[in-house]
Structure formats: structure tokens, C-alpha cells
Coordinates of C-alpha atoms in Angstrom, one line a residue:
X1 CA 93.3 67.5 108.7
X2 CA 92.4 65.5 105.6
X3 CA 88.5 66.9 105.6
X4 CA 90.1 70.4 106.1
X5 CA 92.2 70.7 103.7
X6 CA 89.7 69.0 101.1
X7 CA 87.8 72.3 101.2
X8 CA 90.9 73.8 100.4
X9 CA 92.7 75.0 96.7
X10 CA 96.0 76.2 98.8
X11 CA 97.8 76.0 101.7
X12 CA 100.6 77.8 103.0
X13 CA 102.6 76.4 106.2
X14 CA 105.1 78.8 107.9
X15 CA 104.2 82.3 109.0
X16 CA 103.3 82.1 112.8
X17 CA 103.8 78.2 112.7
X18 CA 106.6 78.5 115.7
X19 CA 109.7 76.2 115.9
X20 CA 108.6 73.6 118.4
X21 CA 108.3 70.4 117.5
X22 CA 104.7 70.1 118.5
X23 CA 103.7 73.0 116.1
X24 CA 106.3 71.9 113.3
X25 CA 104.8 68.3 113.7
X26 CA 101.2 69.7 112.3
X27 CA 102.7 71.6 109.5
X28 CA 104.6 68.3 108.8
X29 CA 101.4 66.5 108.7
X30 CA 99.4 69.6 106.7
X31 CA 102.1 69.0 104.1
X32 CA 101.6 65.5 104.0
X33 CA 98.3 65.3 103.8
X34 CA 98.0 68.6 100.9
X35 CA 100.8 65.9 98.8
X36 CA 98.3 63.0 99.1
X37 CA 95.4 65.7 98.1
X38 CA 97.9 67.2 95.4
X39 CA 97.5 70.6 96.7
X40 CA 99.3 73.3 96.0
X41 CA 101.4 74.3 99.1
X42 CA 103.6 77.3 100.1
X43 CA 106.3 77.3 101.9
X44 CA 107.6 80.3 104.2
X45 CA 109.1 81.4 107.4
X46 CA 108.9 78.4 110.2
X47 CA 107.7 76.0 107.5
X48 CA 111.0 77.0 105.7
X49 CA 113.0 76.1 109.1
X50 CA 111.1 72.5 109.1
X51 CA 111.8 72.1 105.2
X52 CA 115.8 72.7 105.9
X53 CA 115.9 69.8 108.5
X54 CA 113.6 67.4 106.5
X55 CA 114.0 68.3 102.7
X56 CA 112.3 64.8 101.7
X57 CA 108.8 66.8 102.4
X58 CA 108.8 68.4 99.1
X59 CA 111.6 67.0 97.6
X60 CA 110.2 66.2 93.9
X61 CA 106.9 68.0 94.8
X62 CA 106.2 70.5 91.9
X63 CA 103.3 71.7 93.4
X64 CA 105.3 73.5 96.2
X65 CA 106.7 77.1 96.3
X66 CA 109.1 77.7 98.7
X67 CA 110.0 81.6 99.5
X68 CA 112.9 82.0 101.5
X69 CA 114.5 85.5 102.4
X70 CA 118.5 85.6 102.6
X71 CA 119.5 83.7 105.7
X72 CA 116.9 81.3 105.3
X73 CA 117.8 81.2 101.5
X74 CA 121.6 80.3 102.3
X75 CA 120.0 77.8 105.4
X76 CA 118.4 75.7 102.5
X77 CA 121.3 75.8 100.0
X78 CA 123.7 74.0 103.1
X79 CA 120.8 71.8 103.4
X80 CA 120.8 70.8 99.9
X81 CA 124.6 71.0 99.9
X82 CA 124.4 73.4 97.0
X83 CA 128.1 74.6 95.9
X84 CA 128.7 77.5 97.7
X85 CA 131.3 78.8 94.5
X86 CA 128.4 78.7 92.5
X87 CA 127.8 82.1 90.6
X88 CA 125.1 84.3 92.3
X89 CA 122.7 84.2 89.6
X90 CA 122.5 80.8 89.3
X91 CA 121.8 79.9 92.8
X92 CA 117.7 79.9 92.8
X93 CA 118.2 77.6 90.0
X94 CA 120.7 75.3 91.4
X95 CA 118.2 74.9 94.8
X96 CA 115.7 74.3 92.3
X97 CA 116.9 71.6 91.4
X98 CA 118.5 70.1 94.2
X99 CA 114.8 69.9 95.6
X100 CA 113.7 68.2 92.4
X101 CA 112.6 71.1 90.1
X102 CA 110.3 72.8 93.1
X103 CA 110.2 76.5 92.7
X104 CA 112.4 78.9 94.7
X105 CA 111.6 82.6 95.0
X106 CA 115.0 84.2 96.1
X107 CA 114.0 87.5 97.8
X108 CA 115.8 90.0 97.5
X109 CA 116.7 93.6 95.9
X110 CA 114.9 92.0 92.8
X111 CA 112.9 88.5 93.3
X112 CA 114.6 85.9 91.8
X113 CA 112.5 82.8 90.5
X114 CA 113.5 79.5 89.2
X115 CA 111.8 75.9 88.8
X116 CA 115.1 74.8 87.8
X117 CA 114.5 74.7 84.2
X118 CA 113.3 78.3 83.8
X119 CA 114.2 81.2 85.7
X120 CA 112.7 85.0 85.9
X121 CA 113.7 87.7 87.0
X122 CA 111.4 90.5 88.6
X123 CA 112.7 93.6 89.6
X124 CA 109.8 96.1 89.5
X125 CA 110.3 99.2 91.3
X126 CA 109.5 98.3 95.4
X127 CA 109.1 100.7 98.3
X128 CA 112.3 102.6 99.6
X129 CA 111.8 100.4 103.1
X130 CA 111.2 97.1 103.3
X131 CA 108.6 96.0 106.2
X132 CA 108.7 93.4 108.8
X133 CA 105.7 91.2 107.4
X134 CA 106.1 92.0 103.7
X135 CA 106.9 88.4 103.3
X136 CA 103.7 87.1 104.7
X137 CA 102.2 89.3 101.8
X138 CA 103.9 87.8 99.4
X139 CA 103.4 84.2 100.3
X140 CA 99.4 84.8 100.8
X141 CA 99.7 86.4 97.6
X142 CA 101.6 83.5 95.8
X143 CA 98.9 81.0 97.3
X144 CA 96.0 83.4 95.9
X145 CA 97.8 83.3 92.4
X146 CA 98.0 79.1 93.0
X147 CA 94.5 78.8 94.0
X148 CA 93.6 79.9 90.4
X149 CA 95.9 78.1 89.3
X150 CA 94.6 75.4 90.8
X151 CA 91.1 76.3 89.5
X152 CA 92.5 76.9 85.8
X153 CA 93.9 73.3 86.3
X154 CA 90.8 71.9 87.0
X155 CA 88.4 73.5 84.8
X156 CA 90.9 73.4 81.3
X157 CA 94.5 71.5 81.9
X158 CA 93.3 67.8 82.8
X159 CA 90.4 68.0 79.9
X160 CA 92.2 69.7 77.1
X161 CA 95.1 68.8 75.1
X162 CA 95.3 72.1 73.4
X163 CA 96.5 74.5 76.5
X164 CA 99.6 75.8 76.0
X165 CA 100.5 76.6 79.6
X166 CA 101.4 73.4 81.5
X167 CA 101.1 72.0 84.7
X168 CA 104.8 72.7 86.1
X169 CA 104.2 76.5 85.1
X170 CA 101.4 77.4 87.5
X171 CA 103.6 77.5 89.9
X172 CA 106.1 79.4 88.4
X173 CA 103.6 82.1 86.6
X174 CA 101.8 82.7 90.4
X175 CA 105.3 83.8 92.0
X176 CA 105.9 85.9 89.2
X177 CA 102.7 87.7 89.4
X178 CA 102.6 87.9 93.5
X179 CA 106.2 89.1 93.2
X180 CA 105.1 91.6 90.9
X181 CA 101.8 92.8 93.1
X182 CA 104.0 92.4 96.5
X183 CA 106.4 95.1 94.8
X184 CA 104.0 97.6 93.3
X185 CA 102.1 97.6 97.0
X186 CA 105.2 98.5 98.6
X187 CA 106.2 101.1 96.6
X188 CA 102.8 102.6 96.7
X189 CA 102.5 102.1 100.4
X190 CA 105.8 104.0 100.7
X191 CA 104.5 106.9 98.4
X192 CA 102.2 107.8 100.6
X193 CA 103.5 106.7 104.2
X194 CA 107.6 107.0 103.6
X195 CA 109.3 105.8 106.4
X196 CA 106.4 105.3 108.9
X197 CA 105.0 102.5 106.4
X198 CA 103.5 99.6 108.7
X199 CA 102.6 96.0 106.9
X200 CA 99.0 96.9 107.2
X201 CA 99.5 100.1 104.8
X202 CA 101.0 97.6 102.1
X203 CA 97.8 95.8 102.7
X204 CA 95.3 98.6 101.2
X205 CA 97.2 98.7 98.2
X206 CA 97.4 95.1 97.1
X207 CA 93.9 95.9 95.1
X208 CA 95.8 99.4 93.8
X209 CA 98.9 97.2 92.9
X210 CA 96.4 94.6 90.9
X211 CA 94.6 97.0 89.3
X212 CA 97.7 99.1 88.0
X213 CA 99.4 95.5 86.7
X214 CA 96.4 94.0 85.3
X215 CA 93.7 96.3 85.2
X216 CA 90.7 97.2 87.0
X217 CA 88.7 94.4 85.7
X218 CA 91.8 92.3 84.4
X219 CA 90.1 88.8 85.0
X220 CA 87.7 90.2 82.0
X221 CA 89.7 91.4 79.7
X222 CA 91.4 94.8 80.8
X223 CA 94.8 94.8 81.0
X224 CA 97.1 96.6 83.0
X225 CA 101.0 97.2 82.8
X226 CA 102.0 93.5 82.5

């Protein structure tokens, strides 16, 4: 695990993992070992059900992302004995920092995303149907979004005292951006499928969604909507 996951910016434990303990046992260890490496890590799906029963994985770890849908949202906010009174809004937040300032996405209607000391809301027209797998998209997006994060880190952050984006925001600026792709691929998906949409016709327009956010060429210097 530890020579794998050297070769690795990323990692995202969850979809597909499985809720037995022999296959919640290696993402345990892949987490483990991506905290020694200080690797960015994603968190969705089964790896959210192996978070809820054993919150001391990424508790403090601000390198995580976790991206939990409603019931799995509401699983982790019992875990972390997060008022239930609290106002709606404020939830993300509150798990946020409950967990030690990790970042929450709280799917929903519109995405919202806090690291506990900041919180954004995206709501960018979606699709009219939301599709089984859509999340999958979204957390291989977020990890896409870290792993240049990661290489931004690497190449400018740790040499350079004269960034203005720190550390804690990578995190934070990659689910805003995949939240932002993940919703402009399902609304175009839907415009051309409507209600037969599959995951894989979301998938085709991830490079359409990029291109109409950032621009065709947005890594050097087009822009796009955002």
C-alpha cells in the first residue's frame, strides 16, 4: 500500500469499497497510510459508512474531503453528535468542525460546502433528474481538482511566501469547482437525453461542462463562466 500510493497525488476510498469488514479494513489502512504520506484523500459512499463508525480517521485531517448525500449526511452528524436543532444552513459548517475543520460537501438541491471556517454555496443550474452514480462523478472530480492542488502545493505553496491561496483552501476551492462541473454535466446530459439520462451520458460532458466554466483552454488563460 505504501509504494502504491507514493505514485499517487489522490485517493478516494468509498465507491464500490463494500461494507465488510475485510474490504473496510483496506480502505482503513489506504487512509492511514495517504495521512502518513499527507495525501489528499476523498471520502464517499462505503468509505463514508467506515468514517461514521471510526471518526478518529480524519478527524483533524485537513487534507480530507468527505461528500456525503442526505442519509449518509444526517449518519455523520449523529456520529459527531451535531445538535440536531441546529438551523439548516449551518449544518455543513457545524460537521465541519466537529471533524476538526475537514471539509463537508452537503449534496443536495444546491451543494453546500464548508471547512468550518468558510462556507460556499453552489447552486448552478443541474439536470432535471438526478442519476444513480452522479456522486461517483463528483468525488472523482473533487480528487481531479485536489491532485492539482496537490501539484500547485508542491510546485509554489511550500517555496513561496507570497501565494495568496493557502494550504487549508485547496481543499475547499476543488469541491467548489467539481461541484460546479458535476452540475453543468448534468444539466447538459439531461438536455440532450431527458429522462432516459444514464451516468455514462453525464460522463461525455464533463469536458463540455469544463470548457463552458473555464474555457476551452482555461489552464492557459481562457476563461469561461466562473
Amino acid at each position: 500500500m505504501e509504494g502504491l500510493l507514493q505514485r499517487l497525488h489522490i485517493i478516494v476510498v468509498g465507491p464500490g469499497l463494500g461494507r465488510e469488514e475485510r474490504t473496510q479494513s483496506i480502505g482503513r489502512l489506504a487512509i492511514e497510510v495517504a495521512k502518513a504520506q499527507e495525501k489528499y484523500v476523498v471520502l464517499d459512499a462505503d468509505g463514508l459508512w467506515l468514517i461514521q463508525n471510526e471518526p478518529h480517521l480524519v478527524k483533524d485531517y485537513k487534507r480530507a474531503i468527505l461528500t456525503p448525500n442526505v442519509v449518509e449526511f444526517k449518519r455523520l452528524c449523529d456520529s459527531m453528535k451535531v445538535p440536531k436543532d441546529s438551523p439548516p444552513e449551518e449544518l455543513a459548517s457545524l460537521l465541519a468542525k466537529a471533524f476538526g475543520n475537514v471539509t463537508i460537501i452537503q449534496k443536495g438541491q444546491q451543494d453546500i460546502i464548508s471547512n468550518g471556517d468558510r462556507t460556499e454555496v453552489v447552486d448552478v443550474e443541474g439536470g432535471l433528474k438526478r442519476v444513480g452514480g452522479q456522486g461517483d462523478i463528483l468525488s472523482g472530480t473533487v480528487g481531479t481538482f485536489m491532485a492539482w492542488g496537490k501539484n500547485y502545493e508542491e510546485q509554489n505553496l511550500k517555496n513561496s511566501n507570497d501565494s495568496n491561496l493557502k494550504l487549508q483552501d485547496i481543499p475547499l476551492l476543488a469541491a467548489i469547482g467539481a461541484c460546479n462541473i458535476t452540475r453543468t454535466a448534468s444539466r447538459l446530459a439531461f438536455q440532450k437525453h431527458g429522462r432516459g439520462v444514464l451516468t455514462s451520458d453525464m460522463l461525455s460532458e464533463i469536458g463540455p461542462a469544463y470548457a463552458e466554466l473555464f474555457g476551452d483552454l482555461g489552464e492557459k488563460g481562457l476563461k469561461g463562466n466562473l
